[in-house]
Every structure is written in C-alpha cells, then in structure tokens.
Amino acid sequence: MTIMDRLYKESIAKGPICVGLDTTLKFLPQYLISKDWSDGEKITEFNKKIIDATEDLAATYKVQIACYEALGLDGLSAYSATVKYARNKGKIVIGDVKRGDISSTGDQYAKGHFSGDFEVDIMTVNAYMGEDAVSPYYPYLRDHSKGLFVLQRTSNPSAVDVQNLKVGDQSVYQIMGDNIEKWGKDFMGESGFSAIGAVVGLTRPEEFEAIQDQCPHTFFLVPGYGAQGGTGEDIAEILKRSRCAVVNSSRGLITGHQKAGCEDEGFADYVRKATLAMKEDILQWL
Amino acid sequence: MTIMDRLYKESIAKGPICVGLDTTLKFLPQYLISKDWSDGEKITEFNKKIIDATEDLAATYKVQIACYEALGLDGLSAYSATVKYARNKGKIVIGDVKRGDISSTGDQYAKGHFSGDFEVDIMTVNAYMGEDAVSPYYPYLRDHSKGLFVLQRTSNPSAVDVQNLKVGDQSVYQIMGDNIEKWGKDFMGESGFSAIGAVVGLTRPEEFEAIQDQCPHTFFLVPGYGAQGGTGEDIAEILKRSRCAVVNSSRGLITGHQKAGCEDEGFADYVRKATLAMKEDILQWL
C-alpha cells in the first residue's frame, strides 16, 4: 500500500479534510502567548492541542514550513516537534515545503524531509526545473512509502504568469499534468492513484474538472477552500466524479477560537467545530 | 547603493567568483571528521576555514541550504553559523534556498531568510507561481537592501520540461526573463542592474548571450562552471560584453584538498588554490 493509497482511504473514512497548520504567533490564544516559553514551544503546544482535537476528523495535516522558518531555529524545532507528534499518532503528514532542486542537491532535500528531524510522509515539490527536481525522491517513493504533491495549477492571481501560458493548444499547467502522470507511472498504488500527486487550486471548478479528466491517476491536494474562495459545493462536484482529492484549509480552521473570542485552554474545541463545519459543508453535497 | 550594486563592485574588484558552500560530511577532511563534535559543528568549522582562506578572492558566498536541512536542526544551526560568520566579515551571502510561495506564506519566507537566524543578503527564488512568489520580498528589497536571484534558465537536462516550452516564438525562460526585468524596474541600482537578478546556467553560451541582450538590467548568478561543463573562456565571452554575472563553483572548489590528498588542518590552502585557479581561468580571457 502506497502513502497515496493510505491518504485515499483516510479521505473516504474521515472525509477529504486536510487541516493546515500554517501556525503563526498571531493565531495563538492569550493563555499561550503569556506562557514563559519560547515562541517555538508555544506554537508546538498550540499545534498538539489542535491535532488532539481534530485527529478523528482530519484525513491529513499539512504543515507549512515557511511559518516555522520565519522563527529561525526555534521555529524549526516546533516544526520538527509538530510533524513527529502527528506521525506518532499514526496521522499522515504533508510537509508543505515546495522544495525544488536537482541531482545531489535534490538528494539532500529528500534526505532532509523524508528522514530525521523533519520527516514527513508527503512533501510538496516545485518542478520548474523539470523531472530532475522530482527524480531525487524516487528512491523514497519506492522503498520508504513516501509521496509527493507537485505544484501544477495554483490558485493565486499571478499563477498565470507561467502556468497558463499557451504552448500550442495546451497550457503549461496541462503539460505539467501530463508530466506528473508520466512520472507517477512507476509508483502506482492499489487505489489507482500514483505516489506523485499534484497541487491544484480550486478557484476555477471547470478548470479542475478538465485536469481531473486529463490526470486520472493523480491524487490532488486542493488549497483554496474558505479564505481563498472555494465552496463545499465546488469540491463536492469534483469528488462526485472521483474521490481524488483532499482539501486544505488553514486559517479558516486554526483561527476558529479567535472568531469566537476564546483565548483560553478551551480554544481547540473551536478549531474542532470549524473543522467539523468544513467537513459537513462538503459532505452535505456528496 | 543596492545589494546588487555591491555585488557588481565586488565582482569587479575581486573577480566574478561565487564560492558555493554546498557542504556535506563527505567533503570534510579526516581531522574534522574525527573530532568529538556534532556534524553541524564540524561543517561550521570547515566553512569558517574556507571563508577565512578565500575572502579576498570571493565576490560572494552561496550557501546551499539543502545540504544543511539534510542534517535537521543540527545542520540548520551550521547554516545559521555559516551565514552569520561570512556576513560579520562584510561578505555578501546568497542563501540558495529556491523558495517560492505566495502572499502571507511568502511573507514568512521573507522574514525567515532576510532577518533572524538565517539572514542572508540575497536569496534564490522559484517563480513558477508567478509574481506573487516574488512580491512578498519587495519591502525587503526597498527598505533593507536585500536582493533576489529568480530561477530563469537552469543548466540541468530536464530544465526543458518547462523552461524551454515554446509560447508563440518565445520560450518560457524568455518570458520569465521579461518578467524579471519588469519586476526589477522599481529596484534599480546605480550600477544599472536591479535588485532582482536571475539564475541562468552556462551549458549553452549562445543561449546566455541572447538572454543577456534581452535582460540588460538583470545581474546573473551562473552555476555550471567546472563540474557542470562551463569553461572560463565561455564565461569571459559573456563578461566581455557586460560584467553582469558572478559564477558559482561548489564541489570544484571545496573538494580541492581531497584531490590533493590533504586530510589535515591545512586543507583550506587547497580550497584557496582551487579558487585562485578558477579566478585565473576566467580572468586570463578578459
């Protein structure tokens, strides 16, 4: 069973929910801010409580490493503690690291994020440098049940600067989709999806359906729910055709307590409620 | 004076040499390997000795963060110590991090690499996500004299998977070049170059000359010398037209002692010799 098989199964069993731990200090409740701990320790505690409160609802957790790098070594200690905590609970963890480098340098990133302090199950990858930025991970996909999500079509406005450029009658993101299907052929799982998935945003549902048709063996990580405009109904339309995706929400979930004005130890109950609401918002249409 | 002005001046004064600290344990001399230190401490000592031995020859140092991430928190402590050491000596340091993310996530990377433990002067950026992956750094270019090198045309074989795709009569990497020129307009320095440079490999000198003509305000970071096939004469041909680049070599320099069979404290003399040989190999044609 590949990691993408496991993720597929989790997305069926628990719902297609990816809880995004893009944790910054401004999201922390007051009782944590006032502790006599390092910033990294406060963030770790915040994340652990969220994982405890949502583990039965989340198919996976995505941890955005940029938020941790911003705090230097202390922040990366929190990243390490967070991914370890979730993985020790048997959860699938996606390192949203968007790394992209080649040959011996790519090997170093593979080692860094698929073993040791920062080990995750799946990492996000940027393939502007082509297959050379993806192939360093192949031994880990083959021998250590790891997976990738390669950036294909992102939901930000200027994604069109590169991704929507027209090459003949195809867009760059469609060519990237063909490549992801091709690269994944050697890493197929029993679910029908390969261990090389893709990141595709949800800003244009009709675009997503075309990508889905073009890439039938690709499992998708979908940002864009909530804060970025995608609705539960949009997602359900896609999942009705194939259960080929998990949907990420970060701020929309992990600031649930702030919207409710809760600054004490009960904060994670509100994150749970927000996660449950997201799940129901999607599943009601399925 | 922008950071790219400083780099331009240094490349004239010292030669267009970028010493790449892609340091892994296998490059360390035996006397360091056998010390009772952490791997990160050994690597830090190796890097410091190389910086001491080459600071009058190097226009800049490029530190490849992948090699440090591979060793987890201990490795990133070495990254932090290395970039601090070189910057405290007044050297320009390029963080070869190839980050690329948008809006609030991009802000976190900017904070992480332009302040605090990992602060560098210039960072490499991947703009597959378009200008949104570059604009989070603009405040740092404007207010803190920082700079970027955006991936444009890399020298690895599969770069063609994306970068050489034809959009009308232009390649994706040419469109990226136009974008880099456009994005840099607000960050022009007195040298005629903007604070947003580009990474362009040296595998095809005629391709480089066309890029140079197309992007007259762009300063280039050029990998591909030595190990990757570019010659001093190739580089000199480019620099004769405009002193618009620094050239990186990593393994070719920082393994100078291994080629000479030196495993003791004198190792950095051989790294210096290799750096001097690279400088002479380029300058003899200028």
Coordinates of C-alpha atoms in Angstrom, one line a residue:
Chain A
M1 CA 0.0 0.0 0.0
T2 CA 1.5 3.4 -1.0
I3 CA 1.1 6.5 1.0
M4 CA -1.4 7.8 -1.5
D5 CA -3.4 4.6 -1.0
R6 CA -3.4 5.4 2.7
L7 CA -4.4 9.0 2.1
Y8 CA -7.2 7.9 -0.3
K9 CA -8.6 5.6 2.4
E10 CA -8.4 8.2 5.1
S11 CA -10.2 10.7 2.9
I12 CA -13.0 8.2 2.4
A13 CA -13.1 7.2 6.1
K14 CA -12.8 10.6 7.7
G15 CA -13.8 13.0 4.9
P16 CA -11.5 14.8 2.5
I17 CA -10.2 17.2 5.1
C18 CA -6.6 18.5 5.3
V19 CA -6.0 20.6 8.4
G20 CA -3.4 23.2 7.6
L21 CA -1.0 24.1 10.4
D22 CA 0.2 27.4 9.0
T23 CA 0.7 28.5 12.5
T24 CA 2.0 32.0 13.4
L25 CA 2.1 33.7 16.7
K26 CA -0.9 35.9 16.0
F27 CA -3.2 32.9 15.9
L28 CA -2.3 31.8 19.4
P29 CA -4.7 32.3 22.3
Q30 CA -3.7 34.7 25.0
Y31 CA -3.1 32.0 27.6
L32 CA -0.3 30.5 25.4
I33 CA 1.1 33.9 24.5
S34 CA 1.6 34.7 28.1
K35 CA 3.5 31.5 29.0
D36 CA 7.1 31.8 29.9
W37 CA 8.1 29.6 26.9
S38 CA 10.0 30.1 23.7
D39 CA 7.8 31.1 20.7
G40 CA 8.5 27.6 19.2
E41 CA 7.3 25.9 22.3
K42 CA 4.1 27.9 22.4
I43 CA 3.5 27.0 18.7
T44 CA 4.2 23.4 19.4
E45 CA 1.7 23.3 22.2
F46 CA -0.9 25.0 20.0
N47 CA -0.4 22.5 17.2
K48 CA -0.5 19.5 19.6
K49 CA -3.8 20.6 21.1
I50 CA -5.3 21.1 17.6
I51 CA -4.1 17.6 16.5
D52 CA -5.6 16.1 19.6
A53 CA -8.9 17.8 18.9
T54 CA -9.2 17.0 15.2
E55 CA -7.4 13.7 14.6
D56 CA -10.7 11.8 14.1
L57 CA -11.8 14.5 11.5
A58 CA -8.6 15.1 9.5
A59 CA -7.5 12.8 6.7
T60 CA -4.1 14.5 7.0
Y61 CA -2.3 17.5 8.3
K62 CA -0.3 19.9 6.1
V63 CA 2.4 21.8 7.9
Q64 CA 3.6 25.0 6.2
I65 CA 7.3 25.2 6.9
A66 CA 7.6 28.9 5.9
C67 CA 5.8 29.8 9.1
Y68 CA 8.4 27.9 11.1
E69 CA 11.4 29.1 9.1
A70 CA 10.3 32.6 9.9
L71 CA 11.2 32.0 13.5
G72 CA 14.6 30.5 12.8
L73 CA 15.9 27.5 14.7
D74 CA 13.3 27.8 17.4
G75 CA 10.6 27.7 14.8
L76 CA 12.1 24.7 13.1
S77 CA 12.2 22.9 16.4
A78 CA 8.5 23.5 16.6
Y79 CA 8.1 22.2 13.0
S80 CA 10.0 19.1 13.9
A81 CA 8.0 18.5 17.2
T82 CA 4.7 19.0 15.3
V83 CA 5.4 16.6 12.5
K84 CA 6.7 14.0 14.9
Y85 CA 3.7 14.4 17.2
A86 CA 1.2 13.9 14.4
R87 CA 3.1 11.0 12.8
N88 CA 3.5 9.2 16.2
K89 CA -0.3 9.3 16.3
G90 CA -0.4 7.5 13.0
K91 CA -1.5 10.5 11.1
I92 CA -0.4 11.2 7.5
V93 CA 1.7 14.5 7.5
I94 CA 2.3 16.6 4.4
G95 CA 5.3 18.9 4.6
D96 CA 4.3 22.0 2.6
V97 CA 7.9 22.8 1.7
K98 CA 7.7 23.4 -2.0
R99 CA 11.3 22.5 -2.5
G100 CA 12.7 22.1 -5.9
D101 CA 16.3 21.4 -6.7
I102 CA 18.2 18.8 -8.8
S103 CA 20.6 15.9 -8.6
S104 CA 22.8 15.9 -5.5
T105 CA 21.0 18.9 -4.1
G106 CA 17.7 17.3 -4.6
D107 CA 19.1 14.2 -2.8
Q108 CA 19.8 16.4 0.2
Y109 CA 16.2 17.8 0.3
A110 CA 14.9 14.2 0.1
K111 CA 17.1 13.1 3.0
G112 CA 16.1 16.2 5.0
H113 CA 12.3 15.8 4.6
F114 CA 11.9 12.0 4.3
S115 CA 14.2 11.1 7.3
G116 CA 15.4 12.7 10.5
D117 CA 14.1 15.7 12.4
F118 CA 11.8 16.9 9.6
E119 CA 10.5 13.5 8.4
V120 CA 7.1 13.7 6.8
D121 CA 5.0 11.3 4.7
I122 CA 4.5 13.5 1.7
M123 CA 6.2 16.7 0.6
T124 CA 5.2 19.4 -1.8
V125 CA 7.6 20.0 -4.7
N126 CA 8.1 22.7 -7.3
A127 CA 9.2 21.3 -10.7
Y128 CA 10.1 24.5 -12.6
M129 CA 13.4 22.7 -13.1
G130 CA 11.7 19.6 -14.7
E131 CA 11.8 16.0 -13.8
D132 CA 15.4 16.5 -12.3
A133 CA 13.6 18.3 -9.4
V134 CA 11.4 15.2 -8.8
S135 CA 13.6 12.2 -9.5
P136 CA 15.7 12.6 -6.4
Y137 CA 12.7 11.5 -4.4
Y138 CA 12.0 8.3 -6.4
P139 CA 14.0 6.0 -4.1
Y140 CA 12.0 7.2 -1.2
L141 CA 8.7 6.7 -3.0
R142 CA 9.8 3.2 -4.0
D143 CA 11.4 2.0 -0.8
H144 CA 10.0 4.1 2.0
S145 CA 6.3 4.6 1.1
K146 CA 6.8 8.3 0.7
G147 CA 4.8 10.6 -1.6
L148 CA 4.9 14.0 -3.4
F149 CA 2.5 16.7 -4.4
V150 CA 3.9 18.6 -7.4
L151 CA 2.7 22.1 -8.0
Q152 CA 0.6 22.1 -11.1
R153 CA -2.1 24.9 -11.1
T154 CA -2.1 27.2 -8.1
S155 CA -5.0 29.4 -7.2
N156 CA -3.1 32.8 -6.8
P157 CA -3.8 35.5 -9.4
S158 CA -0.3 35.7 -10.9
A159 CA -0.1 31.9 -11.4
V160 CA -1.0 32.8 -15.0
D161 CA 2.5 34.4 -15.4
V162 CA 3.8 30.9 -16.0
Q163 CA 1.2 28.2 -15.5
N164 CA -1.4 29.4 -18.0
L165 CA 1.0 30.3 -20.8
K166 CA -0.1 28.6 -24.0
V167 CA 2.2 26.0 -25.6
G168 CA 0.4 25.1 -28.8
D169 CA -3.1 24.3 -27.7
Q170 CA -2.1 23.3 -24.2
S171 CA -1.3 25.4 -21.1
V172 CA 1.9 24.9 -19.2
Y173 CA -0.1 23.5 -16.3
Q174 CA -1.6 20.9 -18.6
I175 CA 1.8 19.9 -19.8
M176 CA 2.9 19.7 -16.1
G177 CA -0.2 17.5 -15.5
D178 CA 0.9 15.1 -18.4
N179 CA 4.4 15.0 -16.8
I180 CA 3.0 14.2 -13.3
E181 CA 1.0 11.3 -14.8
K182 CA 4.1 10.1 -16.6
W183 CA 6.5 10.4 -13.7
G184 CA 4.0 8.6 -11.4
K185 CA 3.6 5.5 -13.7
D186 CA 6.3 3.6 -11.8
F187 CA 4.7 4.4 -8.4
M188 CA 1.1 3.2 -8.8
G189 CA -0.9 2.1 -5.8
E190 CA -3.9 -0.2 -5.4
S191 CA -6.3 2.7 -5.2
G192 CA -5.5 3.6 -8.8
F193 CA -3.5 6.7 -7.8
S194 CA 0.2 7.1 -8.1
A195 CA 2.5 8.3 -5.2
I196 CA 3.1 11.5 -7.2
G197 CA 0.1 13.8 -6.7
A198 CA -0.5 17.4 -7.7
V199 CA -1.4 20.7 -6.1
V200 CA -4.3 22.2 -7.9
G201 CA -6.3 25.2 -6.6
L202 CA -10.0 25.5 -6.5
T203 CA -10.5 29.0 -7.9
R204 CA -11.9 27.6 -11.2
P205 CA -14.0 24.5 -10.8
E206 CA -14.4 23.9 -14.6
E207 CA -10.6 24.0 -15.0
F208 CA -10.3 21.5 -12.2
E209 CA -12.7 19.1 -13.9
A210 CA -10.6 19.2 -17.1
I211 CA -7.4 18.5 -15.1
Q212 CA -9.2 15.6 -13.4
D213 CA -10.1 14.1 -16.8
Q214 CA -6.6 14.5 -18.1
C215 CA -4.9 13.1 -15.0
P216 CA -6.9 10.1 -13.8
H217 CA -4.1 8.5 -11.8
T218 CA -3.2 11.7 -9.9
F219 CA -4.4 12.4 -6.4
F220 CA -4.8 16.1 -5.6
L221 CA -4.1 18.4 -2.8
V222 CA -6.5 21.3 -3.1
P223 CA -5.9 24.6 -1.4
G224 CA -8.5 27.3 -1.9
Y225 CA -11.3 26.3 0.4
G226 CA -12.7 29.1 2.6
A227 CA -10.4 32.0 2.8
Q228 CA -9.4 31.6 -0.9
G229 CA -13.0 31.4 -2.2
G230 CA -13.7 27.7 -3.0
T231 CA -17.1 26.4 -1.6
G232 CA -18.1 22.9 -0.3
E233 CA -20.4 22.5 -3.3
D234 CA -17.5 23.2 -5.7
I235 CA -15.4 20.5 -4.1
A236 CA -18.3 18.0 -3.9
E237 CA -18.8 18.3 -7.6
I238 CA -15.3 17.2 -8.1
L239 CA -15.4 14.4 -5.6
K240 CA -18.7 13.0 -7.0
R241 CA -16.8 12.2 -10.2
S242 CA -13.8 10.6 -8.3
R243 CA -12.6 10.7 -4.7
C244 CA -9.3 12.0 -6.0
A245 CA -8.6 14.9 -3.5
V246 CA -8.1 16.2 -0.1
V247 CA -9.0 19.8 0.6
N248 CA -6.9 22.1 2.7
S249 CA -8.0 24.8 5.0
S250 CA -5.6 26.6 7.3
R251 CA -6.6 30.0 8.7
G252 CA -10.3 29.1 8.3
L253 CA -9.8 26.3 10.9
I254 CA -7.0 27.2 13.2
T255 CA -8.4 30.7 14.0
G256 CA -11.8 29.2 14.9
H257 CA -11.3 30.2 18.5
Q258 CA -10.5 33.8 17.6
K259 CA -13.7 34.3 15.8
A260 CA -15.5 33.0 18.9
G261 CA -13.4 35.3 21.2
C262 CA -11.9 32.3 23.1
E263 CA -8.4 32.9 24.4
D264 CA -8.2 30.1 27.0
E265 CA -7.3 26.4 27.1
G266 CA -10.6 25.5 25.5
F267 CA -9.5 27.1 22.2
A268 CA -9.1 23.7 20.4
D269 CA -12.8 23.0 20.8
Y270 CA -13.5 25.9 18.4
V271 CA -10.9 24.6 15.9
R272 CA -12.7 21.2 16.1
K273 CA -16.0 22.9 15.5
A274 CA -14.6 24.8 12.4
T275 CA -13.2 21.5 11.1
L276 CA -16.5 19.7 11.6
A277 CA -18.3 22.5 9.8
M278 CA -16.0 22.3 6.9
K279 CA -16.5 18.5 6.7
E280 CA -20.3 18.9 6.8
D281 CA -20.2 21.7 4.2
I282 CA -18.5 19.4 1.8
L283 CA -20.2 16.1 2.7
Q284 CA -23.8 17.5 2.5
W285 CA -23.4 17.7 -1.2
L286 CA -22.0 14.2 -1.7
Chain B
M1 CA 23.6 51.5 -3.1
T2 CA 21.6 48.3 -3.6
I3 CA 23.0 44.9 -2.8
M4 CA 23.3 44.2 -6.5
D5 CA 25.5 47.3 -6.8
R6 CA 27.7 45.9 -4.0
L7 CA 27.8 42.6 -5.7
Y8 CA 28.7 44.2 -9.0
K9 CA 31.5 46.1 -7.4
E10 CA 32.8 43.1 -5.6
S11 CA 32.8 41.1 -8.8
I12 CA 35.0 43.8 -10.5
A13 CA 37.3 44.2 -7.5
K14 CA 37.8 40.5 -6.6
G15 CA 36.8 38.7 -9.8
P16 CA 33.4 37.2 -10.6
I17 CA 33.8 34.3 -8.2
C18 CA 31.0 32.8 -6.1
V19 CA 32.3 30.2 -3.7
G20 CA 29.5 27.6 -3.2
L21 CA 29.3 26.1 0.3
D22 CA 27.3 23.0 -0.6
T23 CA 29.0 21.4 2.3
T24 CA 28.3 17.7 3.1
L25 CA 30.1 15.5 5.5
K26 CA 31.9 13.6 2.8
F27 CA 33.8 16.7 1.8
L28 CA 35.3 17.2 5.3
P29 CA 39.0 16.3 5.9
Q30 CA 39.7 13.5 8.3
Y31 CA 40.9 15.6 11.2
L32 CA 37.5 17.3 11.3
I33 CA 35.5 14.0 10.9
S34 CA 37.4 12.5 13.9
K35 CA 36.6 15.5 16.3
D36 CA 34.2 14.9 19.1
W37 CA 31.7 17.4 17.8
S38 CA 28.2 17.3 16.2
D39 CA 28.1 17.1 12.5
G40 CA 26.8 20.6 12.3
E41 CA 29.8 21.9 14.4
K42 CA 32.2 20.1 12.1
I43 CA 30.6 21.6 9.0
T44 CA 30.6 25.1 10.6
E45 CA 34.4 24.8 11.3
F46 CA 35.0 23.6 7.7
N47 CA 33.1 26.5 6.3
K48 CA 34.7 29.1 8.5
K49 CA 38.2 28.0 7.5
I50 CA 37.2 28.1 3.8
I51 CA 35.8 31.6 4.3
D52 CA 39.0 32.8 6.0
A53 CA 41.1 31.3 3.2
T54 CA 39.1 32.7 0.3
E55 CA 37.6 36.0 1.5
D56 CA 39.9 38.1 -0.6
L57 CA 39.1 36.0 -3.7
A58 CA 35.4 35.6 -3.5
A59 CA 32.9 38.2 -4.6
T60 CA 30.3 36.3 -2.7
Y61 CA 29.4 33.0 -1.0
K62 CA 26.4 30.9 -1.9
V63 CA 25.2 28.6 0.8
Q64 CA 23.1 25.7 -0.4
I65 CA 20.5 25.2 2.4
A66 CA 19.5 21.7 1.2
C67 CA 22.8 20.3 2.5
Y68 CA 22.1 21.7 5.9
E69 CA 18.4 20.7 6.0
A70 CA 19.5 17.2 5.3
L71 CA 21.1 17.1 8.8
G72 CA 18.0 18.5 10.5
L73 CA 18.2 21.1 13.3
D74 CA 21.9 20.5 13.8
G75 CA 22.5 21.1 10.1
L76 CA 20.5 24.3 10.2
S77 CA 22.5 25.5 13.2
A78 CA 25.5 25.2 10.9
Y79 CA 23.8 27.1 8.2
S80 CA 23.0 29.9 10.6
A81 CA 26.5 30.0 12.0
T82 CA 28.0 30.0 8.4
V83 CA 25.9 32.8 7.0
K84 CA 26.4 34.9 10.2
Y85 CA 30.2 34.3 10.1
A86 CA 30.5 35.4 6.4
R87 CA 28.2 38.4 6.9
N88 CA 30.1 39.5 10.0
K89 CA 33.2 39.7 7.8
G90 CA 31.3 42.0 5.5
K91 CA 30.9 39.4 2.8
I92 CA 27.8 39.2 0.6
V93 CA 26.0 36.0 1.3
I94 CA 23.5 34.3 -1.1
G95 CA 21.1 31.9 0.5
D96 CA 20.5 29.2 -2.2
V97 CA 17.1 28.3 -0.8
K98 CA 14.9 28.4 -4.0
R99 CA 11.8 29.2 -2.0
G100 CA 8.6 30.0 -3.8
D101 CA 5.3 30.7 -2.1
I102 CA 2.7 33.4 -2.1
S103 CA 1.1 36.2 -0.1
S104 CA 1.2 35.5 3.7
T105 CA 3.3 32.4 3.2
G106 CA 5.8 34.3 1.1
D107 CA 6.0 36.9 3.8
Q108 CA 7.1 34.2 6.2
Y109 CA 9.9 33.1 3.9
A110 CA 11.0 36.7 3.5
K111 CA 11.1 37.1 7.3
G112 CA 12.9 33.8 7.7
H113 CA 15.7 34.5 5.2
F114 CA 16.0 38.3 5.4
S115 CA 16.1 38.5 9.2
G116 CA 16.9 36.4 12.3
D117 CA 18.9 33.2 12.4
F118 CA 19.1 32.6 8.6
E119 CA 19.5 36.2 7.4
V120 CA 21.3 36.5 4.1
D121 CA 21.8 39.3 1.6
I122 CA 20.3 37.7 -1.4
M123 CA 18.1 34.6 -1.8
T124 CA 17.3 32.4 -4.7
V125 CA 13.6 32.2 -5.6
N126 CA 11.4 29.9 -7.8
A127 CA 8.6 31.9 -9.5
Y128 CA 6.6 29.0 -11.0
M129 CA 3.7 30.7 -9.1
G130 CA 4.3 34.0 -10.8
E131 CA 5.0 37.4 -9.4
D132 CA 3.0 36.5 -6.2
A133 CA 6.1 34.4 -5.3
V134 CA 8.4 37.4 -5.7
S135 CA 6.4 40.4 -4.4
P136 CA 6.5 39.3 -0.7
Y137 CA 10.2 40.2 -0.9
Y138 CA 9.7 43.7 -2.3
P139 CA 9.6 45.5 1.1
Y140 CA 13.0 43.9 1.9
L141 CA 14.5 45.0 -1.4
R142 CA 13.2 48.5 -0.9
D143 CA 13.9 49.1 2.8
H144 CA 16.6 46.6 3.8
S145 CA 18.9 46.5 0.7
K146 CA 18.2 42.8 0.1
G147 CA 18.2 41.1 -3.3
L148 CA 16.8 38.1 -5.2
F149 CA 18.0 35.7 -7.9
V150 CA 15.0 34.3 -9.6
L151 CA 15.4 30.9 -11.4
Q152 CA 15.2 31.6 -15.1
R153 CA 17.1 29.0 -17.2
T154 CA 18.8 26.3 -15.3
S155 CA 21.5 24.0 -16.7
N156 CA 20.1 20.6 -15.8
P157 CA 18.9 18.4 -18.7
S158 CA 15.2 18.3 -17.8
A159 CA 15.0 22.0 -17.4
V160 CA 13.5 21.8 -20.9
D161 CA 10.4 20.1 -19.4
V162 CA 9.1 23.6 -18.5
Q163 CA 11.7 26.3 -19.3
N164 CA 12.1 25.7 -23.0
L165 CA 8.5 25.2 -23.9
K166 CA 7.6 27.4 -26.8
V167 CA 4.9 30.1 -26.2
G168 CA 4.5 31.6 -29.6
D169 CA 8.0 32.4 -30.7
Q170 CA 9.3 32.8 -27.1
S171 CA 10.4 30.1 -24.6
V172 CA 9.1 30.1 -21.1
Y173 CA 12.5 31.1 -19.8
Q174 CA 12.5 34.1 -22.1
I175 CA 9.1 35.2 -20.8
M176 CA 10.5 34.7 -17.3
G177 CA 13.3 37.0 -18.3
D178 CA 10.9 39.7 -19.4
N179 CA 9.1 39.3 -16.1
I180 CA 12.3 39.6 -14.1
E181 CA 13.2 42.8 -16.0
K182 CA 9.7 44.1 -15.3
W183 CA 9.6 43.2 -11.6
G184 CA 13.0 44.7 -11.1
K185 CA 12.2 48.2 -12.5
D186 CA 11.3 49.6 -9.1
F187 CA 14.6 48.4 -7.6
M188 CA 17.2 49.8 -9.9
G189 CA 20.7 50.5 -8.6
E190 CA 23.4 52.9 -9.7
S191 CA 25.3 50.1 -11.5
G192 CA 22.4 49.8 -14.0
F193 CA 21.3 46.4 -12.5
S194 CA 18.1 45.9 -10.5
A195 CA 18.0 44.1 -7.1
I196 CA 16.2 41.2 -8.8
G197 CA 18.7 39.1 -10.6
A198 CA 18.4 35.7 -12.3
V199 CA 19.9 32.3 -12.2
V200 CA 21.0 31.2 -15.7
G201 CA 23.2 28.2 -16.3
L202 CA 26.1 28.1 -18.6
T203 CA 25.6 25.0 -20.6
R204 CA 24.7 26.9 -23.8
P205 CA 26.8 30.1 -24.2
E206 CA 24.8 31.3 -27.2
E207 CA 21.6 31.0 -25.3
F208 CA 23.2 33.0 -22.5
E209 CA 24.2 35.8 -24.9
A210 CA 20.6 36.1 -26.1
I211 CA 19.3 36.3 -22.5
Q212 CA 21.9 39.0 -21.8
D213 CA 20.7 41.1 -24.7
Q214 CA 17.1 40.6 -23.6
C215 CA 17.7 41.4 -19.9
P216 CA 20.2 44.3 -19.8
H217 CA 19.3 45.3 -16.2
T218 CA 19.5 41.8 -14.8
F219 CA 22.5 40.6 -12.9
F220 CA 23.1 36.9 -13.2
L221 CA 24.1 34.1 -10.9
V222 CA 25.7 31.5 -13.1
P223 CA 26.1 27.9 -12.0
G224 CA 27.7 25.4 -14.4
Y225 CA 31.4 26.2 -14.1
G226 CA 33.7 23.2 -13.7
A227 CA 31.7 20.1 -12.6
Q228 CA 28.8 21.1 -14.9
G229 CA 30.8 21.8 -18.0
G230 CA 31.1 25.6 -18.4
T231 CA 34.7 26.9 -19.1
G232 CA 36.5 30.0 -18.2
E233 CA 36.5 31.1 -21.8
D234 CA 32.7 30.7 -22.1
I235 CA 32.3 32.9 -19.1
A236 CA 34.8 35.5 -20.2
E237 CA 32.9 35.8 -23.6
I238 CA 29.8 36.9 -21.6
L239 CA 31.7 39.2 -19.2
K240 CA 33.5 40.9 -22.1
R241 CA 30.1 42.2 -23.2
S242 CA 29.0 43.2 -19.7
R243 CA 30.2 42.5 -16.2
C244 CA 26.8 41.2 -15.4
A245 CA 27.4 38.0 -13.6
V246 CA 29.1 36.1 -10.8
V247 CA 29.9 32.4 -11.5
N248 CA 29.4 29.7 -8.9
S249 CA 31.5 26.7 -8.2
S250 CA 30.9 24.5 -5.3
R251 CA 32.4 21.0 -5.4
G252 CA 35.1 22.1 -7.8
L253 CA 36.5 24.4 -5.0
I254 CA 35.6 22.9 -1.6
T255 CA 37.0 19.5 -2.5
G256 CA 40.3 21.0 -3.6
H257 CA 42.1 19.3 -0.6
Q258 CA 40.6 15.9 -1.4
K259 CA 42.1 15.9 -4.9
A260 CA 45.4 16.7 -3.3
G261 CA 45.1 14.0 -0.6
C262 CA 45.1 16.5 2.2
E263 CA 43.1 15.5 5.3
D264 CA 44.7 17.8 7.9
E265 CA 44.3 21.4 9.1
G266 CA 46.0 22.7 6.0
F267 CA 43.0 21.7 3.9
A268 CA 41.8 25.3 3.2
D269 CA 45.0 26.2 1.4
Y270 CA 44.0 23.8 -1.3
V271 CA 40.5 25.3 -1.5
R272 CA 42.2 28.7 -1.8
K273 CA 44.4 27.3 -4.6
A274 CA 41.3 25.9 -6.5
T275 CA 39.6 29.3 -6.1
L276 CA 42.6 31.1 -7.4
A277 CA 42.8 28.7 -10.3
M278 CA 39.2 29.4 -11.2
K279 CA 39.7 33.1 -11.0
E280 CA 42.7 32.9 -13.3
D281 CA 41.0 30.6 -15.6
I282 CA 38.3 33.2 -16.2
L283 CA 40.4 36.4 -16.0
Q284 CA 43.0 35.2 -18.5
W285 CA 40.4 35.6 -21.2
L286 CA 39.2 39.0 -20.2

